[in-house]
C-alpha positions as semicolon CSV with decimal commas, in nm:
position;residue;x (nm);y (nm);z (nm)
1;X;-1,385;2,273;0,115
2;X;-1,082;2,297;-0,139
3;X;-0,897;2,567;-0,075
4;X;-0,784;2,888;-0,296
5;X;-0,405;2,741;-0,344
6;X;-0,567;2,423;-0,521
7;X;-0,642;2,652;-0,843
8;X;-0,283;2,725;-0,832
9;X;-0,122;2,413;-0,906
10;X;-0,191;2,427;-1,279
11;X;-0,292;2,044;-1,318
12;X;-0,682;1,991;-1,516
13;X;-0,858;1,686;-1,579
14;X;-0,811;1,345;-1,329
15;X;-0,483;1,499;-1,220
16;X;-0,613;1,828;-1,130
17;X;-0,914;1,628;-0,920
18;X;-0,631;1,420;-0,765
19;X;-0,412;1,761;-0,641
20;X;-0,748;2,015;-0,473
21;X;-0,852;1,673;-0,355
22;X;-0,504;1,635;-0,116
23;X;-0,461;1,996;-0,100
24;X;-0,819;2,017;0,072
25;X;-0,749;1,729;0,319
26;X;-0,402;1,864;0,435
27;X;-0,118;1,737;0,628
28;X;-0,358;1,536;0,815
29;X;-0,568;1,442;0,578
30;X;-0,260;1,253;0,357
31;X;-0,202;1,069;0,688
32;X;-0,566;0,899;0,714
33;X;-0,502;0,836;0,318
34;X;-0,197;0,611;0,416
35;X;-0,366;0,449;0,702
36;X;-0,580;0,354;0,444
37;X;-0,382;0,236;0,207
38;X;-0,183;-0,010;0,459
39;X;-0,499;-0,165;0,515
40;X;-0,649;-0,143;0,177
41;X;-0,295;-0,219;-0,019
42;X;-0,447;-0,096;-0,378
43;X;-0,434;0,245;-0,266
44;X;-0,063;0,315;-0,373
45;X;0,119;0,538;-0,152
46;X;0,393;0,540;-0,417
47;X;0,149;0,788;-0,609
48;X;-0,033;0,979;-0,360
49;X;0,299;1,076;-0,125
50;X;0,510;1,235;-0,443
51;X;0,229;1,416;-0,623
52;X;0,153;1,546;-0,205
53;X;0,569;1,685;-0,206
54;X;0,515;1,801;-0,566
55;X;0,250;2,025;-0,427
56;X;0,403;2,160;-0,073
57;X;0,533;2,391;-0,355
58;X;0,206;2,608;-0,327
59;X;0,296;2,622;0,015
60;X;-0,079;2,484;0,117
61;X;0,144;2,180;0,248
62;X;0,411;2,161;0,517
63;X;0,718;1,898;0,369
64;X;0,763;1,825;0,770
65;X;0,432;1,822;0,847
66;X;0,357;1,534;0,558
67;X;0,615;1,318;0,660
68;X;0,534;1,346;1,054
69;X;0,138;1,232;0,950
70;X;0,178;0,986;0,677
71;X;0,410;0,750;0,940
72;X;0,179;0,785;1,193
73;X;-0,105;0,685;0,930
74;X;0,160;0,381;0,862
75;X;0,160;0,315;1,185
76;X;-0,190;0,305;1,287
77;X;-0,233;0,137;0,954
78;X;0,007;-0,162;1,073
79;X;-0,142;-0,121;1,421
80;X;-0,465;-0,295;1,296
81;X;-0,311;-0,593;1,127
82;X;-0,095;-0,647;1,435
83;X;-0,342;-0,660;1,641
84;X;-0,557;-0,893;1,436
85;X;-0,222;-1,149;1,402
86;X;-0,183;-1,121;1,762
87;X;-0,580;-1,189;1,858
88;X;-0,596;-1,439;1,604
89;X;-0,283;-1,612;1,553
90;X;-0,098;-1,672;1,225
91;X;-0,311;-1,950;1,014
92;X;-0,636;-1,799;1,155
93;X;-0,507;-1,432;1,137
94;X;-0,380;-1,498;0,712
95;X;-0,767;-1,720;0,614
96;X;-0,967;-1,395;0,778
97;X;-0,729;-1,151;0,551
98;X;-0,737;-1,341;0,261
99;X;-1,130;-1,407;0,297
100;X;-1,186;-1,013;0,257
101;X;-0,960;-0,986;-0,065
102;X;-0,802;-0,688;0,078
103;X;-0,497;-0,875;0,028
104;X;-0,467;-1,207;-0,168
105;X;-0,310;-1,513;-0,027
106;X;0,016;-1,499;-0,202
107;X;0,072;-1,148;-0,064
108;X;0,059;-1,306;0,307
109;X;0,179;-1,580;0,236
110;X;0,509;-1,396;0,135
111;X;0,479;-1,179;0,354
112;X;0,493;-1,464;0,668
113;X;0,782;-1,634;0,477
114;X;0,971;-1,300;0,452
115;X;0,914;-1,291;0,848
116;X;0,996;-1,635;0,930
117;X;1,260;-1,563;0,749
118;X;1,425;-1,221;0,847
119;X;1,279;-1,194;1,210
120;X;1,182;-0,881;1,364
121;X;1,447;-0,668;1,101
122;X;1,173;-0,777;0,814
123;X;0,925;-0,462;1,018
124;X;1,191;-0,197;0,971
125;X;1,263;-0,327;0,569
126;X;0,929;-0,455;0,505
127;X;0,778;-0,130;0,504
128;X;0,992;-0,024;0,246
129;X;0,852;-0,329;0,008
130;X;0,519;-0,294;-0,196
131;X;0,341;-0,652;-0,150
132;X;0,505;-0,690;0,181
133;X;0,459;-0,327;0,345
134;X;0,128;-0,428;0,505
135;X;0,143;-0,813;0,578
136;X;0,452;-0,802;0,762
137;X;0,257;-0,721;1,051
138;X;0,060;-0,962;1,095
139;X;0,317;-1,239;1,176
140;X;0,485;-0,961;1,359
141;X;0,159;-0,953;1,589
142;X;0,077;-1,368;1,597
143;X;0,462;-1,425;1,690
144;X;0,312;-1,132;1,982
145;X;0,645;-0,923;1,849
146;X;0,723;-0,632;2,152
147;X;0,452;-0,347;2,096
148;X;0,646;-0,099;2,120
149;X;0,999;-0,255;1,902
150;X;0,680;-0,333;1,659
151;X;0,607;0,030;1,678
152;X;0,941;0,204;1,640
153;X;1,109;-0,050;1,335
154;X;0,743;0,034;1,173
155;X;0,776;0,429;1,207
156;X;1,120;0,422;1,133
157;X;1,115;0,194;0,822
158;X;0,764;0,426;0,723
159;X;0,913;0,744;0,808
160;X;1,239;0,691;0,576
161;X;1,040;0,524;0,296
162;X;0,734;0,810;0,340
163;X;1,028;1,100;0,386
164;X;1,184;0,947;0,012
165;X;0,846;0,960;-0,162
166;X;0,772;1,299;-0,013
167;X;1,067;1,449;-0,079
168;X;1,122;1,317;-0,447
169;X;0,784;1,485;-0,523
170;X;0,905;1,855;-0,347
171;X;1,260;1,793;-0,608
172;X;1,009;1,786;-0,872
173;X;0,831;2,073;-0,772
174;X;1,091;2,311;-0,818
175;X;1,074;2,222;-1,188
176;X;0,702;2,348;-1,235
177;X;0,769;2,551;-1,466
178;X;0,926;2,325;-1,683
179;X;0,706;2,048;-1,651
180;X;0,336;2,263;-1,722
181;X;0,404;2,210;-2,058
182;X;0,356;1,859;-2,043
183;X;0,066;1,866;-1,777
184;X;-0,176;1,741;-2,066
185;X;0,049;1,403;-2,095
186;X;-0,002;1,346;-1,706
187;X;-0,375;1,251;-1,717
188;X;-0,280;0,984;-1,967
189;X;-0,015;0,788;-1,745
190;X;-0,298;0,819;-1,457
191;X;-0,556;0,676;-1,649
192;X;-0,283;0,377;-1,827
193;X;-0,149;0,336;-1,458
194;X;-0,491;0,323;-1,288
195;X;-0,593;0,068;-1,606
196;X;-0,254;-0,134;-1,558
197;X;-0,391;-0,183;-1,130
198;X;-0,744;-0,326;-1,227
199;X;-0,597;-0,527;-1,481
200;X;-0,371;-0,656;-1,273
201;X;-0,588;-0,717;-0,971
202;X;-0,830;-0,869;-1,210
203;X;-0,583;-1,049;-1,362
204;X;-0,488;-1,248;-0,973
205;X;-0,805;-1,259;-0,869
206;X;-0,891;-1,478;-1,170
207;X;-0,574;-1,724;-1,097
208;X;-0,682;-1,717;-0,759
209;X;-1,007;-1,867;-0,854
210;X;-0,875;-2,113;-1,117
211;X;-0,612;-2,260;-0,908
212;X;-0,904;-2,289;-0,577
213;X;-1,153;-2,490;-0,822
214;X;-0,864;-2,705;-0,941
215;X;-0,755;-2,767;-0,591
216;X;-1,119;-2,882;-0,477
217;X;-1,181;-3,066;-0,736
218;X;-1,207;-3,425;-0,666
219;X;-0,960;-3,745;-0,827
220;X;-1,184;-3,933;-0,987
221;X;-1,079;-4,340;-0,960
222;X;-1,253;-4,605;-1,150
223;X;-1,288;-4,959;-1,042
224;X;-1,381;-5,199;-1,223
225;X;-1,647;-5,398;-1,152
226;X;-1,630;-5,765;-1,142
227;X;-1,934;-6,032;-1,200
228;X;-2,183;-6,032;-0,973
């Protein structure tokens, strides 16, 4: 059920959807929707935790109460992929990933080499790195990383990055008033933004595919054959 303070926010059209939808979910609600997107990476929490600080200005939303929910989302979110690196192993752990196209291969594979690389600081400034905010755990769990250092470098790296987004959006919400008059122009960026993601996706999921069938296919020799 939305409620009453979602008519207040003065956004219509895809934008207007987007703000009763997180005003009806609440505090906690914004949390499941980042657990989410750390295991289903398209969902960009760089959009949905600014436009949820823009609207704690109807007072529908607690500023504290966002930033407390969407690191524990983070964290339950990196929970899962930690413990399938752990069960599984690295190799295993990055082919069953990579199989679902959640994430694609480069994605893990940068986000192991960032890992291998930086050691267990990579789960404090990983989370603060699109592409490499939800693979970092899984070599974090294969390399069977301390739960609980796992857990605090991922809430603390979530709750600053999380706390940023959050409270950029509440800055901008004390120029409402300003800004309505160019609430028509907002729908626009959604839709070019949202456009800009599939074609992107699209875009890697294609190069994906061409560089696998040039991969498998086979060298063709030729011999030839002498008199019988």
């Amino acid at each position: 059920m939305i409620t009453a303070a979602a008519s207040d926010h003065g956004f219509t059209g895809l934008t207007g959807w987007a703000a009763d939808l997180l005003l009806s979910v609440g505090d906690i609600g914004i949390g499941l929707l980042v657990l989410v997107e750390v295991v289903v990476p398209p969902i960009p929490s760089e959009a949905i935790l600014p436009f949820a600080g823009y609207l704690t200005q109807s007072g529908s939303l607690s500023l504290v109460g966002l930033i407390v929910y969407s690191t524990i989302g983070a964290w339950l979110g990196g929970l899962v992929y930690y413990g399938v690196g752990r069960a599984l192993g690295m190799e295993r752990a990055v082919r069953l990933v990579a199989a679902t196209r959640l994430i694609t291969r480069d994605d893990l594979d940068r986000g192991v080499t960032w890992f291998e690389r930086h050691g267990r600081p990579s789960v404090f400034f990983g989370r603060m790195i699109p592409g490499v905010r939800s693979v970092i755990s899984i070599p974090a769990g294969a390399a069977h990383m301390n739960l609980v250092t796992f857990s605090i470098l991922t809430m603390l790296g979530s709750g600053l990055w999380n706390g940023m987004l959050i409270g950029v959006g509440a800055a901008l919400g004390s120029e409402h008033e300003r800004l309505e008059k160019y609430l028509g122009y907002v729908d626009l960026v959604v839709y070019a933004a949202l456009a800009l993601a599939v074609g992107v996706l699209v875009w890697r999921r294609v190069r994906e595919a061409r560089s696998a069938r040039s991969t498998a296919q086979p060298s063709v020799s030729t011999s030839p054959e002498g008199p019988s």
